[in-house]
mmCIF file of C-alpha atoms in Angstrom:
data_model
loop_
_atom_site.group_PDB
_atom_site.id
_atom_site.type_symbol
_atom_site.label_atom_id
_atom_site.label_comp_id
_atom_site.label_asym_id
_atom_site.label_seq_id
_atom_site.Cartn_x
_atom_site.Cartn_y
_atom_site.Cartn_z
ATOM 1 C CA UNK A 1 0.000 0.000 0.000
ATOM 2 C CA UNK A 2 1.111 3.779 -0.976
ATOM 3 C CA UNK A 3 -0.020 6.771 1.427
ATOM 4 C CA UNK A 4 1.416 10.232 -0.051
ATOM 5 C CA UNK A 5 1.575 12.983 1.892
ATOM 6 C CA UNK A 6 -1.056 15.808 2.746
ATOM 7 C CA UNK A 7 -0.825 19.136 2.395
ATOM 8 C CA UNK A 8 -0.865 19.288 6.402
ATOM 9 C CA UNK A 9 2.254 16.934 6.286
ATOM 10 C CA UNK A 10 4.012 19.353 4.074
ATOM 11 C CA UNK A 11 3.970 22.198 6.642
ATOM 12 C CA UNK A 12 7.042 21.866 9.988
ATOM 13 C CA UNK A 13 8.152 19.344 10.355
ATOM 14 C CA UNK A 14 7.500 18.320 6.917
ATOM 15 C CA UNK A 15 8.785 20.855 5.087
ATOM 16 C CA UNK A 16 12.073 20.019 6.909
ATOM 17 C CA UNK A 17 11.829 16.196 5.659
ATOM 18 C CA UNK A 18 11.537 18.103 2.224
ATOM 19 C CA UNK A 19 14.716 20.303 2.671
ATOM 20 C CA UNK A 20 16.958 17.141 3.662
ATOM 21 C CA UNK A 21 15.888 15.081 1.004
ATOM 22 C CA UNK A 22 16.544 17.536 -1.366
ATOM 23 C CA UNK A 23 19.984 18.245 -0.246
ATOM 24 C CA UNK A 24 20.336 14.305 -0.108
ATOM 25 C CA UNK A 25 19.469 14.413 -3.673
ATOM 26 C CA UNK A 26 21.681 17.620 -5.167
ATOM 27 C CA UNK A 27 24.627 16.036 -2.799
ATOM 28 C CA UNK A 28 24.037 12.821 -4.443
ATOM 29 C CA UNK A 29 24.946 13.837 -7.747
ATOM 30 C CA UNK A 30 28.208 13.632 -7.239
ATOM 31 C CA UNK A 31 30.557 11.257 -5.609
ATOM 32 C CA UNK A 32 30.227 8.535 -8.769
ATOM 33 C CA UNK A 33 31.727 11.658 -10.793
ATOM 34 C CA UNK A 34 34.412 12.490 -8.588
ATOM 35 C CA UNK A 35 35.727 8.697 -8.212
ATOM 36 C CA UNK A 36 35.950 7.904 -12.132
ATOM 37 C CA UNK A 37 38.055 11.646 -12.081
ATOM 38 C CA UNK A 38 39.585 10.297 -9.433
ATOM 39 C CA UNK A 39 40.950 6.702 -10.893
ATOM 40 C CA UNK A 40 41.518 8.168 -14.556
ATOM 41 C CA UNK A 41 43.433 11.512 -13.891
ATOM 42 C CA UNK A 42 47.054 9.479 -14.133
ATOM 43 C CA UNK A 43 47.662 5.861 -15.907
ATOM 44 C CA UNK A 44 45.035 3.763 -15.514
ATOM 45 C CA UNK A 45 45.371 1.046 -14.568
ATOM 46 C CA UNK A 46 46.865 2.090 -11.309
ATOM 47 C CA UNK A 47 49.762 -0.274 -10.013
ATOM 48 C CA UNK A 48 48.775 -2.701 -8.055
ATOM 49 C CA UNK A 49 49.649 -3.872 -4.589
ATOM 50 C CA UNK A 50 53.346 -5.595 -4.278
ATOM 51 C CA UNK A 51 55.292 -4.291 -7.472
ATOM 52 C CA UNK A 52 58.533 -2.105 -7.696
ATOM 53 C CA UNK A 53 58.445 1.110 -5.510
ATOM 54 C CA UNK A 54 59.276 3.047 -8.235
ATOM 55 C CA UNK A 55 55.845 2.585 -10.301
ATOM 56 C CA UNK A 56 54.500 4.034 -7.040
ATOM 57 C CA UNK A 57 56.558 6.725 -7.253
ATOM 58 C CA UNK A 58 56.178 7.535 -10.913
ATOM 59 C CA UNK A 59 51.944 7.725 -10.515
ATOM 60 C CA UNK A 60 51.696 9.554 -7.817
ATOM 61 C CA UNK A 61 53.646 12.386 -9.199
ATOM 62 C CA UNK A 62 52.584 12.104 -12.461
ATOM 63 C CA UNK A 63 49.776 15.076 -13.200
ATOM 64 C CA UNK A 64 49.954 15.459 -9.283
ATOM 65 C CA UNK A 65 48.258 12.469 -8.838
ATOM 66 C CA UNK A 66 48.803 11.576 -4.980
ATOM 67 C CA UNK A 67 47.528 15.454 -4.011
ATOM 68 C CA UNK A 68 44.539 15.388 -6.623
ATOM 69 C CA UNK A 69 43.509 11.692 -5.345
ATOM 70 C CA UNK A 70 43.635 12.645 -1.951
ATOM 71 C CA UNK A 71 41.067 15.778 -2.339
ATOM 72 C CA UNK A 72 38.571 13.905 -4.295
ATOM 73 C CA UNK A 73 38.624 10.725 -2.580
ATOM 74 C CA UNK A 74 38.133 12.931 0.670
ATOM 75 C CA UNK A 75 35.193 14.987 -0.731
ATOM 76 C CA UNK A 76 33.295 11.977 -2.006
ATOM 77 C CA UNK A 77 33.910 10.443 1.399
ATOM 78 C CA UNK A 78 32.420 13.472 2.939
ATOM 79 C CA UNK A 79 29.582 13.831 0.607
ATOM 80 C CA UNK A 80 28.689 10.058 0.939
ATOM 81 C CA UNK A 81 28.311 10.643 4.765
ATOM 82 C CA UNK A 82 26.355 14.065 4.383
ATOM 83 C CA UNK A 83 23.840 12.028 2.249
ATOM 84 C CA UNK A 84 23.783 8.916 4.733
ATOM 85 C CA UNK A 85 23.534 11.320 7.838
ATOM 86 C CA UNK A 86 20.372 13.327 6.049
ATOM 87 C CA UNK A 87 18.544 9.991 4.986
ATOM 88 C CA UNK A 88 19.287 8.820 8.361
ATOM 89 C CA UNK A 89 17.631 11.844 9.887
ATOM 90 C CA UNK A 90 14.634 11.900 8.035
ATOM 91 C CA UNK A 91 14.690 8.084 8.437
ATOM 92 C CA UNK A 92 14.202 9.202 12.579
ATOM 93 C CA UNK A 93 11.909 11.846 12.156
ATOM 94 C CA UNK A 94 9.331 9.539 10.858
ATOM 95 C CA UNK A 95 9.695 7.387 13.404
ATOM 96 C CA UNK A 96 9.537 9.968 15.886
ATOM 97 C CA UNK A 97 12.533 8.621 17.767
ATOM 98 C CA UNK A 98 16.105 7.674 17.915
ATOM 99 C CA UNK A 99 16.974 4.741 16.246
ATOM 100 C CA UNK A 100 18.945 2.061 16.310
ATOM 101 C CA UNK A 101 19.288 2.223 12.317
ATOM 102 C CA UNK A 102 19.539 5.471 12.214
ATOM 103 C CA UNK A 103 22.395 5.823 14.654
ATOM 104 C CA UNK A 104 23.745 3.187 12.902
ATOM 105 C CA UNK A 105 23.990 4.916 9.805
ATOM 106 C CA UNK A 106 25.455 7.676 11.121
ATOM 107 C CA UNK A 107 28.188 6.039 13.197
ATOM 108 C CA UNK A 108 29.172 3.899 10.433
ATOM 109 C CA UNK A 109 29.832 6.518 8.241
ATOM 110 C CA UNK A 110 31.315 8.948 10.273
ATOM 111 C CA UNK A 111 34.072 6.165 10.922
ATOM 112 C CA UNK A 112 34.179 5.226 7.202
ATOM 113 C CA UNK A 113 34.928 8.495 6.451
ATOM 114 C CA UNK A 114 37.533 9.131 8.582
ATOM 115 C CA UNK A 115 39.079 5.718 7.134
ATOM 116 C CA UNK A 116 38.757 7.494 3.729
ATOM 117 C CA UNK A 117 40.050 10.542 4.683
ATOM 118 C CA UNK A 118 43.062 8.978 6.515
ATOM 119 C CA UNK A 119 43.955 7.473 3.232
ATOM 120 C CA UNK A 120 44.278 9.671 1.728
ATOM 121 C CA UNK A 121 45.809 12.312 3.639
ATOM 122 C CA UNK A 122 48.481 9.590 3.768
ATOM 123 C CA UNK A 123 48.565 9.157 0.081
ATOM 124 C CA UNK A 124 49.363 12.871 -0.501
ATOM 125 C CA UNK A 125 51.560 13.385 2.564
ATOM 126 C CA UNK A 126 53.775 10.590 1.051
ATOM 127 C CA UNK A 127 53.428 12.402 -2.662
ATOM 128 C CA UNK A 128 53.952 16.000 -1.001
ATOM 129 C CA UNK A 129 57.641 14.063 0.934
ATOM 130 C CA UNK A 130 58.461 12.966 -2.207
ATOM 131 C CA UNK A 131 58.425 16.285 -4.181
ATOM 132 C CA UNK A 132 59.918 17.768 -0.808
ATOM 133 C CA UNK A 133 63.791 16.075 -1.033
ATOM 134 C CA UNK A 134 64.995 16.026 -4.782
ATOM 135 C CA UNK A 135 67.552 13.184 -3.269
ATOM 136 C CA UNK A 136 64.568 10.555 -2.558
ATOM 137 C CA UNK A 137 65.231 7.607 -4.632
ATOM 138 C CA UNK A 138 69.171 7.422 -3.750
ATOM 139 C CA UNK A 139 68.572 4.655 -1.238
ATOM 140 C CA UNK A 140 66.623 1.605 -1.901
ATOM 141 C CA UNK A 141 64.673 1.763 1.224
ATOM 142 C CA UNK A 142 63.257 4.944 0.334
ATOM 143 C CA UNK A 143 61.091 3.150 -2.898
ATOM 144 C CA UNK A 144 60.501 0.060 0.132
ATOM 145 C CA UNK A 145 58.776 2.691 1.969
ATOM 146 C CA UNK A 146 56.471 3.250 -0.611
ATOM 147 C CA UNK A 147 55.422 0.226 -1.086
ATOM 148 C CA UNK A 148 54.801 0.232 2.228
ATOM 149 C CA UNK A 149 52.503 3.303 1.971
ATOM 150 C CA UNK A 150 50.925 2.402 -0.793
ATOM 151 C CA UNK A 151 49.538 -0.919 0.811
ATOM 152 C CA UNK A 152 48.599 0.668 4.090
ATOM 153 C CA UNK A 153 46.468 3.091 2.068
ATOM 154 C CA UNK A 154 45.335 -0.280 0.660
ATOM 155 C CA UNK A 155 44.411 -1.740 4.478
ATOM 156 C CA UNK A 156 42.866 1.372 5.605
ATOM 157 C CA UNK A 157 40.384 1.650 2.604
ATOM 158 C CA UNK A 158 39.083 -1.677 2.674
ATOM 159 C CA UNK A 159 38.540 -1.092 6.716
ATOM 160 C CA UNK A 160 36.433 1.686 5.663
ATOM 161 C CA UNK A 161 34.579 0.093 2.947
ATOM 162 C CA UNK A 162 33.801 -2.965 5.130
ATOM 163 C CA UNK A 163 32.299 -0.051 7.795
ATOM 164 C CA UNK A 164 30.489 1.201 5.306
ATOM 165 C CA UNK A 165 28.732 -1.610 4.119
ATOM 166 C CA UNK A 166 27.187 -1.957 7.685
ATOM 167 C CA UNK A 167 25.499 2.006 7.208
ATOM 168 C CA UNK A 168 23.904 0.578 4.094
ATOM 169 C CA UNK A 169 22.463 -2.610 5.876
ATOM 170 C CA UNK A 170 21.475 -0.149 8.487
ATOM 171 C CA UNK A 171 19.544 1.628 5.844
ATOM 172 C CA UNK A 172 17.738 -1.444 4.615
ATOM 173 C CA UNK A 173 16.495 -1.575 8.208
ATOM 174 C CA UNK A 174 15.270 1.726 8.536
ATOM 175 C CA UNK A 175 13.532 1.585 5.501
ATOM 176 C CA UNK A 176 11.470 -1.924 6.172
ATOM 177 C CA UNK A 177 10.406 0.087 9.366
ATOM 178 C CA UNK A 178 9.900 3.309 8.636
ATOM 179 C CA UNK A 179 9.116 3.334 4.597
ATOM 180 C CA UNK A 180 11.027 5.794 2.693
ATOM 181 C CA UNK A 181 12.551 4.608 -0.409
ATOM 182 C CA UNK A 182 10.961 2.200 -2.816
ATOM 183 C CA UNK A 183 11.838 -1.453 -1.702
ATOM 184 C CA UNK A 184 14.169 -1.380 -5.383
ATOM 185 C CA UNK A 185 16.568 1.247 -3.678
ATOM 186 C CA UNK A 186 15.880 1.039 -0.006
ATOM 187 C CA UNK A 187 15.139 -2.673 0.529
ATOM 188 C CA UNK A 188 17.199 -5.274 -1.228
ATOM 189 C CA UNK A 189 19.114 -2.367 -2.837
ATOM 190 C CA UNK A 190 20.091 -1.732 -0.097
ATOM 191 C CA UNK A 191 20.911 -4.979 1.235
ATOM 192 C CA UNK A 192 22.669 -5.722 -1.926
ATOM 193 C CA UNK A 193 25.001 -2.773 -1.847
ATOM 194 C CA UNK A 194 25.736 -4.121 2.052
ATOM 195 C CA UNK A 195 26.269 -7.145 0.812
ATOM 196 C CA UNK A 196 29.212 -6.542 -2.407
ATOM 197 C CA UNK A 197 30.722 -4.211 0.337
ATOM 198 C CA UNK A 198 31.196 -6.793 2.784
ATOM 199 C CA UNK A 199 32.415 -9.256 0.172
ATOM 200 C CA UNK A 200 34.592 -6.782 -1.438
ATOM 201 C CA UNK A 201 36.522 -6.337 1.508
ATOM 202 C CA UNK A 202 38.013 -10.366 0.872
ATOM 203 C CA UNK A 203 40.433 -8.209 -1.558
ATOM 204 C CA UNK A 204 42.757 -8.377 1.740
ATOM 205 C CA UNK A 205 43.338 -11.848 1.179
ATOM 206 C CA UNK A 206 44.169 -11.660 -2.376
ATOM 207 C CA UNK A 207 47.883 -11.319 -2.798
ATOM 208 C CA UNK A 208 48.215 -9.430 -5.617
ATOM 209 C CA UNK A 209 46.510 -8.768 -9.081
ATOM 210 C CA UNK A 210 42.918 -6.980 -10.615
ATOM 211 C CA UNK A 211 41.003 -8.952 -7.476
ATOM 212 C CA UNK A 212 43.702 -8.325 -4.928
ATOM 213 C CA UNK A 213 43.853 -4.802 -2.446
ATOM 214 C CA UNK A 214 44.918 -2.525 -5.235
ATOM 215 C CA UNK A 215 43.159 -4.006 -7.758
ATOM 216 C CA UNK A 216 40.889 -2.258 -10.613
ATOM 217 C CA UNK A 217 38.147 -4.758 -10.573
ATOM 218 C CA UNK A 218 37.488 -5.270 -7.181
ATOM 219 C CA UNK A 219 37.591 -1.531 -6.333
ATOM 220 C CA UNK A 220 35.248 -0.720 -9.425
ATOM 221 C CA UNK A 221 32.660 -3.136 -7.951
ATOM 222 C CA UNK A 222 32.583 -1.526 -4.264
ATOM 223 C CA UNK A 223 32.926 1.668 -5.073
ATOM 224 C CA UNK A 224 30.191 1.215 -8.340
ATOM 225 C CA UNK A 225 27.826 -0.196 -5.724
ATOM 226 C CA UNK A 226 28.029 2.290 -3.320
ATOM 227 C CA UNK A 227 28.078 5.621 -5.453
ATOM 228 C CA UNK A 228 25.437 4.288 -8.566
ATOM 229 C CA UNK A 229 23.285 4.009 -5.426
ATOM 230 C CA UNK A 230 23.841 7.291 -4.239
ATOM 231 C CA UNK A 231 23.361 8.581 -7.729
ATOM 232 C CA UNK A 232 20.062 6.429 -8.521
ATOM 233 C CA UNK A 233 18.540 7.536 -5.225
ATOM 234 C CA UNK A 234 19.510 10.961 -5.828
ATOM 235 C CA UNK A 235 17.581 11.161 -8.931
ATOM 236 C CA UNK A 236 14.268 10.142 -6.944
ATOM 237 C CA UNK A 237 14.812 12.504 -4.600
ATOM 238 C CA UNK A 238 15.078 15.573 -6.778
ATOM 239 C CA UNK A 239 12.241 13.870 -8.979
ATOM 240 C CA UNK A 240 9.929 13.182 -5.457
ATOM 241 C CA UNK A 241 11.034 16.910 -3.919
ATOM 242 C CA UNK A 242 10.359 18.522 -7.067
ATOM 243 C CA UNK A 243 6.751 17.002 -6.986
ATOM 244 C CA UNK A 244 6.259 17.477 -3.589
ATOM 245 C CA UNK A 245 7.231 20.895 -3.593
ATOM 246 C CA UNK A 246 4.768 21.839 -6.621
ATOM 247 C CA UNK A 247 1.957 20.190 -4.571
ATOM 248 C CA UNK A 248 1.437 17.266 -6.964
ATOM 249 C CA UNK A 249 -0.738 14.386 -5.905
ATOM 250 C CA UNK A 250 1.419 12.378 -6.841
ATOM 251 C CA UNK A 251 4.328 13.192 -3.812
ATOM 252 C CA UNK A 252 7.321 11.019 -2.053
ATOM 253 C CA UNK A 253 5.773 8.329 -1.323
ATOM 254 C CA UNK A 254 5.630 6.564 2.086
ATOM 255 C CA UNK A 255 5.350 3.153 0.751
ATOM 256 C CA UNK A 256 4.539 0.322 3.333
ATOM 257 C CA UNK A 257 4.444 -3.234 3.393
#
């Protein structure tokens, strides 16, 4: 069954809901963008985990690669949790209450985030000492120490990826309670993009290769899970908002089981 919203329901605290969606929806636009920029600004494919320390060296300062990467992968990180924290919020509203989902989603990706941004503040503080001392390069250990940045990057990601996937099984939750998105997006699309998060995260136990911590294909499938949701959701929320807010009768829906 589908109940749409009143013209009473639009009024405070509705017209709050409406606000937060909305800026879930512009927000969402986004982070898919800014990861593809992200992966295709230097050689792609990217090295992968366990090679020579000096095909490290050579893509992070190619095209300033390491300083680039390390702004967009933290601004997508951000925007993913602004979106997650505003569905989460509306997600609470309607039920009137604090929420075990909802606090869920929050807390999840306020961790994943900081995973993200750790990242890659380590990424580009290991590109920015590189550029720093013209004489790196002269000792052996210095391309071993590399390597060994590059794969804690590698570690730290996947710890915030696996977090992640927990705010999106959160949000399946939430919305089987308290309806919001259609069961497609919010129900087992949600559940789904839990689900190839979680799995993804096996890339720790893969030594090397396209499936191992560095690899393109693996990374491609997490991070295309997470973001084409963001982006698919987004555009229902601008195309619900923008109907709710010229009083159609045909609203966001609250769809219930």
């Amino acid at each position: 069954m589908v109940a749409t919203l009143t013209a009473a329901d639009r009024q405070s605290p509705g017209v709050h809901e409406h606000r937060y969606l909305r800026w879930a929806g512009v927000l969402g636009l986004f982070p898919l963008a800014m990861f593809i920029a992200a992966m295709f600004m230097s050689r792609f494919p990217y090295p992968g985990n366990n090679v020579d320390g000096h095909e490290y060296v050579d893509y992070m300062l190619h095209n300033r690669t390491g300083e680039l990467q390390g702004i967009l992968a933290s601004g997508y990180a951000l925007i993913l949790l602004t979106v997650m924290m505003l569905l989460a919020i509306v997600y609470m509203k309607r039920a009137g209450r604090l929420t075990v989902s909802g606090l869920t989603m929050i807390t999840t990706m306020v961790i994943s985030a900081a995973l993200y941004m750790m990242a890659s503040g380590l990424f580009a503080a290991a590109t920015l000492y590189i550029r720093g001392y013209p004489t790196f390069g002269s000792a052996p250990q210095d391309y071993r120490l590399m390597t060994f940045v590059w794969d804690a990057v590698n570690v730290i990601y996947w710890l915030g990826v696996l977090v992640r996937g927990l705010a999106w099984a959160a949000l399946a939750v939430a919305n089987r309670s308290f309806p919001l998105l259609p069961r497609a997006l919010g129900g087992w699309g949600a559940a789904a993009v839990a689900a190839v998060n979680l799995v993804c995260v096996g890339a720790l136990f893969v030594p090397t290769g396209p499936w191992g911590p560095s690899g393109v294909y693996i990374t491609f499938i997490a991070e295309g899970a997470a973001e084409g949701w963001i982006l698919v959701t987004a555009v229902y929320l601008l195309r619900a908002t923008r109907r709710m807010a010229a009083g159609s009768s045909d609203p966001l829906p609250q769809v219930t089981d």
